[in-house]
Amino acid sequence: MPSVELLITFFITTAVFAYIPGPAMLYAAAQTMARGRKGGLMATLGIHLGCYVHVVAAAAGLSVLFHAVPTLYLAVKMIGAGYLIWLGISLFRAKTSGDPSLPVIGQKSARRAFLESITVEVLNPKTAIFFMAFLPQFVDASAAFPVWLQFLILGAVVNMTFSSADLVCVFLAGAVVNGLKKSAAAQRMMQRAGGAVLIGLGAHLALQRN
């Protein structure tokens, strides 16, 4: 593995990146507002599992394809952006449960949030680019562990750290949702707010140049 000094730098840098508010945190908060705390937790789990696809891809060097083939990067980015916008529109159109004790759009919403979040993360090429740009700085080619294994270990640490930040957002948003869930109007407002955030994230991803 890399030297102790390099690992310390890695952990500090990862924590800073993880806890700076970003799209993943907004996404987790949006899912919590729309589907309740359980939905937010399942969304965070989905993001976490989907991210391992990019970790493995980085270890295998597959993410280099996005640099080598810009058209592929653009295609995946637009598909991911379109999917986010579609999810946001779906939240606007969905009906609330009508029961304050249930998550906002029905009992199956948490499982749906989990599956949707895996898809969203896998279709986010910026995650792949991040791992390819970030991890090599902390990989030591002369270490006892092979480079691909270092990629996997460091990538898993990054993923877990980012997921911990997402969980903080879920619990903060969940506290707000719990305070408003007795009102059907508030449920509807939170659902629409979550949908608006998802649409905004999709538009932001689509309009980004890189």
mmCIF file of C-alpha atoms in Angstrom:
data_model
loop_
_atom_site.group_PDB
_atom_site.id
_atom_site.type_symbol
_atom_site.label_atom_id
_atom_site.label_comp_id
_atom_site.label_asym_id
_atom_site.label_seq_id
_atom_site.Cartn_x
_atom_site.Cartn_y
_atom_site.Cartn_z
ATOM 1 C CA MET A 1 0.000 0.000 0.000
ATOM 2 C CA PRO A 2 1.080 3.655 -0.318
ATOM 3 C CA SER A 3 3.121 5.300 2.456
ATOM 4 C CA VAL A 4 1.507 6.418 5.717
ATOM 5 C CA GLU A 5 1.957 10.083 4.764
ATOM 6 C CA LEU A 6 0.221 9.513 1.439
ATOM 7 C CA LEU A 7 -2.625 7.639 3.106
ATOM 8 C CA ILE A 8 -3.162 10.423 5.636
ATOM 9 C CA THR A 9 -3.368 12.916 2.783
ATOM 10 C CA PHE A 10 -5.799 10.574 1.016
ATOM 11 C CA PHE A 11 -8.140 10.309 4.007
ATOM 12 C CA ILE A 12 -8.156 14.057 4.655
ATOM 13 C CA THR A 13 -8.743 14.919 0.992
ATOM 14 C CA THR A 14 -11.487 12.311 0.670
ATOM 15 C CA ALA A 15 -13.300 13.654 3.743
ATOM 16 C CA VAL A 16 -13.128 17.212 2.417
ATOM 17 C CA PHE A 17 -14.517 16.168 -0.976
ATOM 18 C CA ALA A 18 -17.210 14.013 0.647
ATOM 19 C CA TYR A 19 -18.640 16.663 2.959
ATOM 20 C CA ILE A 20 -18.667 19.543 0.482
ATOM 21 C CA PRO A 21 -22.338 19.742 -0.641
ATOM 22 C CA GLY A 22 -22.664 18.161 -4.057
ATOM 23 C CA PRO A 23 -25.121 16.441 -6.411
ATOM 24 C CA ALA A 24 -25.169 13.121 -4.520
ATOM 25 C CA MET A 25 -26.072 14.833 -1.252
ATOM 26 C CA LEU A 26 -28.802 16.846 -2.961
ATOM 27 C CA TYR A 27 -30.101 13.692 -4.617
ATOM 28 C CA ALA A 28 -30.270 11.829 -1.297
ATOM 29 C CA ALA A 29 -32.038 14.771 0.332
ATOM 30 C CA ALA A 30 -34.494 15.006 -2.576
ATOM 31 C CA GLN A 31 -35.380 11.321 -2.300
ATOM 32 C CA THR A 32 -35.894 11.757 1.447
ATOM 33 C CA MET A 33 -38.210 14.728 0.926
ATOM 34 C CA ALA A 34 -40.201 12.813 -1.657
ATOM 35 C CA ARG A 35 -40.261 9.345 -0.092
ATOM 36 C CA GLY A 36 -39.498 9.737 3.597
ATOM 37 C CA ARG A 37 -36.439 8.719 5.604
ATOM 38 C CA LYS A 38 -36.629 5.061 4.596
ATOM 39 C CA GLY A 39 -36.720 6.073 0.937
ATOM 40 C CA GLY A 40 -33.696 8.320 1.491
ATOM 41 C CA LEU A 41 -31.751 5.534 3.191
ATOM 42 C CA MET A 42 -32.544 3.120 0.383
ATOM 43 C CA ALA A 43 -31.533 5.760 -2.173
ATOM 44 C CA THR A 44 -28.204 6.210 -0.393
ATOM 45 C CA LEU A 45 -27.668 2.449 -0.424
ATOM 46 C CA GLY A 46 -28.462 2.388 -4.138
ATOM 47 C CA ILE A 47 -25.959 5.166 -4.836
ATOM 48 C CA HIS A 48 -23.361 3.336 -2.743
ATOM 49 C CA LEU A 49 -23.781 0.030 -4.594
ATOM 50 C CA GLY A 50 -23.952 1.710 -7.999
ATOM 51 C CA CYS A 51 -20.708 3.519 -7.283
ATOM 52 C CA TYR A 52 -18.854 0.211 -7.019
ATOM 53 C CA VAL A 53 -19.416 -0.219 -10.755
ATOM 54 C CA HIS A 54 -17.218 2.847 -11.271
ATOM 55 C CA VAL A 55 -14.668 1.635 -8.712
ATOM 56 C CA VAL A 56 -14.288 -1.671 -10.560
ATOM 57 C CA ALA A 57 -14.181 0.148 -13.891
ATOM 58 C CA ALA A 58 -11.413 2.412 -12.609
ATOM 59 C CA ALA A 59 -9.451 -0.587 -11.348
ATOM 60 C CA ALA A 60 -9.817 -2.251 -14.741
ATOM 61 C CA GLY A 61 -8.955 0.942 -16.599
ATOM 62 C CA LEU A 62 -12.310 0.986 -18.378
ATOM 63 C CA SER A 63 -13.034 4.572 -17.370
ATOM 64 C CA VAL A 64 -10.262 5.675 -19.732
ATOM 65 C CA LEU A 65 -12.789 5.027 -22.505
ATOM 66 C CA PHE A 66 -14.651 8.179 -21.519
ATOM 67 C CA HIS A 67 -11.486 10.178 -22.176
ATOM 68 C CA ALA A 68 -10.679 8.348 -25.389
ATOM 69 C CA VAL A 69 -14.219 8.415 -26.799
ATOM 70 C CA PRO A 70 -15.898 11.763 -25.986
ATOM 71 C CA THR A 71 -19.047 10.708 -27.858
ATOM 72 C CA LEU A 72 -19.502 7.790 -25.469
ATOM 73 C CA TYR A 73 -19.110 10.095 -22.492
ATOM 74 C CA LEU A 74 -21.674 12.529 -23.938
ATOM 75 C CA ALA A 75 -24.158 9.742 -24.700
ATOM 76 C CA VAL A 76 -23.999 8.273 -21.184
ATOM 77 C CA LYS A 77 -24.190 11.741 -19.635
ATOM 78 C CA MET A 78 -27.306 12.668 -21.594
ATOM 79 C CA ILE A 79 -28.987 9.358 -20.777
ATOM 80 C CA GLY A 80 -28.266 9.882 -17.084
ATOM 81 C CA ALA A 81 -29.488 13.487 -17.216
ATOM 82 C CA GLY A 82 -32.671 12.456 -18.998
ATOM 83 C CA TYR A 83 -33.303 9.752 -16.422
ATOM 84 C CA LEU A 84 -32.939 12.219 -13.544
ATOM 85 C CA ILE A 85 -35.346 14.651 -15.200
ATOM 86 C CA TRP A 86 -37.830 11.820 -15.813
ATOM 87 C CA LEU A 87 -37.634 10.824 -12.127
ATOM 88 C CA GLY A 88 -38.289 14.411 -11.097
ATOM 89 C CA ILE A 89 -41.302 14.696 -13.385
ATOM 90 C CA SER A 90 -42.599 11.384 -12.025
ATOM 91 C CA LEU A 91 -42.515 12.799 -8.500
ATOM 92 C CA PHE A 92 -44.504 15.823 -9.626
ATOM 93 C CA ARG A 93 -47.144 13.566 -11.161
ATOM 94 C CA ALA A 94 -47.278 10.945 -8.403
ATOM 95 C CA LYS A 95 -50.059 10.971 -5.830
ATOM 96 C CA THR A 96 -49.316 11.148 -2.129
ATOM 97 C CA SER A 97 -50.207 8.181 0.040
ATOM 98 C CA GLY A 98 -52.884 10.111 1.960
ATOM 99 C CA ASP A 99 -51.735 8.364 5.136
ATOM 100 C CA PRO A 100 -49.298 10.346 7.332
ATOM 101 C CA SER A 101 -47.809 7.108 8.699
ATOM 102 C CA LEU A 102 -46.653 5.987 5.244
ATOM 103 C CA PRO A 103 -43.827 7.270 3.065
ATOM 104 C CA VAL A 104 -44.947 9.911 0.575
ATOM 105 C CA ILE A 105 -45.833 8.018 -2.624
ATOM 106 C CA GLY A 106 -46.785 4.628 -1.329
ATOM 107 C CA GLN A 107 -45.339 1.658 0.468
ATOM 108 C CA LYS A 108 -43.169 0.524 -2.454
ATOM 109 C CA SER A 109 -41.393 3.888 -2.751
ATOM 110 C CA ALA A 110 -38.318 2.876 -0.728
ATOM 111 C CA ARG A 111 -37.583 -0.142 -2.933
ATOM 112 C CA ARG A 112 -38.184 1.980 -6.006
ATOM 113 C CA ALA A 113 -35.788 4.649 -4.697
ATOM 114 C CA PHE A 114 -33.147 1.939 -4.229
ATOM 115 C CA LEU A 115 -33.441 0.644 -7.794
ATOM 116 C CA GLU A 116 -33.636 4.115 -9.310
ATOM 117 C CA SER A 117 -30.561 5.253 -7.393
ATOM 118 C CA ILE A 118 -28.434 2.360 -8.631
ATOM 119 C CA THR A 119 -29.389 3.304 -12.196
ATOM 120 C CA VAL A 120 -28.700 7.009 -11.610
ATOM 121 C CA GLU A 121 -25.227 6.326 -10.225
ATOM 122 C CA VAL A 122 -24.233 3.820 -12.898
ATOM 123 C CA LEU A 123 -25.319 6.283 -15.603
ATOM 124 C CA ASN A 124 -23.267 9.125 -14.117
ATOM 125 C CA PRO A 125 -20.019 9.308 -16.146
ATOM 126 C CA LYS A 126 -18.697 12.100 -13.932
ATOM 127 C CA THR A 127 -18.259 9.560 -11.153
ATOM 128 C CA ALA A 128 -16.068 7.457 -13.420
ATOM 129 C CA ILE A 129 -14.004 10.495 -14.384
ATOM 130 C CA PHE A 130 -13.623 11.453 -10.712
ATOM 131 C CA PHE A 131 -12.200 8.078 -9.757
ATOM 132 C CA MET A 132 -9.802 8.063 -12.691
ATOM 133 C CA ALA A 133 -8.589 11.564 -11.820
ATOM 134 C CA PHE A 134 -8.510 11.199 -8.024
ATOM 135 C CA LEU A 135 -7.318 7.688 -7.182
ATOM 136 C CA PRO A 136 -4.083 7.571 -9.247
ATOM 137 C CA GLN A 137 -2.655 10.356 -7.072
ATOM 138 C CA PHE A 138 -2.629 7.940 -4.123
ATOM 139 C CA VAL A 139 -1.579 4.715 -5.878
ATOM 140 C CA ASP A 140 2.003 3.546 -5.396
ATOM 141 C CA ALA A 141 3.219 1.415 -8.301
ATOM 142 C CA SER A 142 6.129 0.124 -6.180
ATOM 143 C CA ALA A 143 3.914 -1.046 -3.295
ATOM 144 C CA ALA A 144 3.429 -4.717 -2.450
ATOM 145 C CA PHE A 145 -0.217 -4.626 -3.496
ATOM 146 C CA PRO A 146 -0.867 -4.563 -7.261
ATOM 147 C CA VAL A 147 -2.195 -1.320 -8.723
ATOM 148 C CA TRP A 148 -5.652 -2.746 -9.475
ATOM 149 C CA LEU A 149 -6.071 -3.880 -5.858
ATOM 150 C CA GLN A 150 -5.011 -0.459 -4.581
ATOM 151 C CA PHE A 151 -7.663 1.075 -6.854
ATOM 152 C CA LEU A 152 -10.315 -1.229 -5.385
ATOM 153 C CA ILE A 153 -9.352 -0.579 -1.758
ATOM 154 C CA LEU A 154 -8.996 3.180 -2.110
ATOM 155 C CA GLY A 155 -12.174 3.368 -4.209
ATOM 156 C CA ALA A 156 -14.137 1.482 -1.552
ATOM 157 C CA VAL A 157 -12.894 3.889 1.131
ATOM 158 C CA VAL A 158 -13.905 6.886 -0.990
ATOM 159 C CA ASN A 159 -17.327 5.374 -1.623
ATOM 160 C CA MET A 160 -17.974 4.683 2.058
ATOM 161 C CA THR A 161 -16.868 8.191 3.035
ATOM 162 C CA PHE A 162 -19.144 9.814 0.462
ATOM 163 C CA SER A 163 -22.024 7.595 1.571
ATOM 164 C CA SER A 164 -21.543 8.719 5.187
ATOM 165 C CA ALA A 165 -22.028 12.315 4.027
ATOM 166 C CA ASP A 166 -25.146 11.299 2.110
ATOM 167 C CA LEU A 167 -26.518 9.674 5.273
ATOM 168 C CA VAL A 168 -26.099 12.938 7.171
ATOM 169 C CA CYS A 169 -28.237 14.664 4.522
ATOM 170 C CA VAL A 170 -30.859 11.933 4.724
ATOM 171 C CA PHE A 171 -31.249 12.265 8.491
ATOM 172 C CA LEU A 172 -31.348 16.063 8.335
ATOM 173 C CA ALA A 173 -33.964 15.994 5.572
ATOM 174 C CA GLY A 174 -35.797 13.200 7.393
ATOM 175 C CA ALA A 175 -36.148 15.384 10.478
ATOM 176 C CA VAL A 176 -37.847 18.037 8.363
ATOM 177 C CA VAL A 177 -40.113 15.475 6.712
ATOM 178 C CA ASN A 178 -41.151 13.966 10.051
ATOM 179 C CA GLY A 179 -42.163 17.401 11.270
ATOM 180 C CA LEU A 180 -44.407 17.945 8.253
ATOM 181 C CA LYS A 181 -45.785 14.487 7.513
ATOM 182 C CA LYS A 182 -49.056 15.052 9.387
ATOM 183 C CA SER A 183 -50.093 17.548 6.745
ATOM 184 C CA ALA A 184 -51.185 16.278 3.336
ATOM 185 C CA ALA A 185 -50.366 19.682 1.850
ATOM 186 C CA ALA A 186 -46.872 19.540 3.365
ATOM 187 C CA GLN A 187 -46.379 16.047 1.957
ATOM 188 C CA ARG A 188 -47.283 17.292 -1.467
ATOM 189 C CA MET A 189 -44.955 20.281 -1.096
ATOM 190 C CA MET A 190 -42.021 18.077 -0.049
ATOM 191 C CA GLN A 191 -42.736 15.676 -2.905
ATOM 192 C CA ARG A 192 -42.683 18.521 -5.426
ATOM 193 C CA ALA A 193 -39.551 19.991 -3.849
ATOM 194 C CA GLY A 194 -37.811 16.630 -4.231
ATOM 195 C CA GLY A 195 -38.955 16.419 -7.844
ATOM 196 C CA ALA A 196 -37.685 19.938 -8.529
ATOM 197 C CA VAL A 197 -34.257 19.057 -7.124
ATOM 198 C CA LEU A 198 -34.024 15.956 -9.327
ATOM 199 C CA ILE A 199 -35.028 17.932 -12.430
ATOM 200 C CA GLY A 200 -32.462 20.572 -11.534
ATOM 201 C CA LEU A 201 -29.726 17.978 -11.092
ATOM 202 C CA GLY A 202 -30.593 16.424 -14.446
ATOM 203 C CA ALA A 203 -30.522 19.798 -16.201
ATOM 204 C CA HIS A 204 -27.224 20.675 -14.516
ATOM 205 C CA LEU A 205 -25.653 17.407 -15.653
ATOM 206 C CA ALA A 206 -26.922 17.831 -19.215
ATOM 207 C CA LEU A 207 -25.649 21.410 -19.523
ATOM 208 C CA GLN A 208 -22.203 20.818 -18.050
ATOM 209 C CA ARG A 209 -19.498 20.919 -20.680
ATOM 210 C CA ASN A 210 -17.235 18.350 -18.989
#
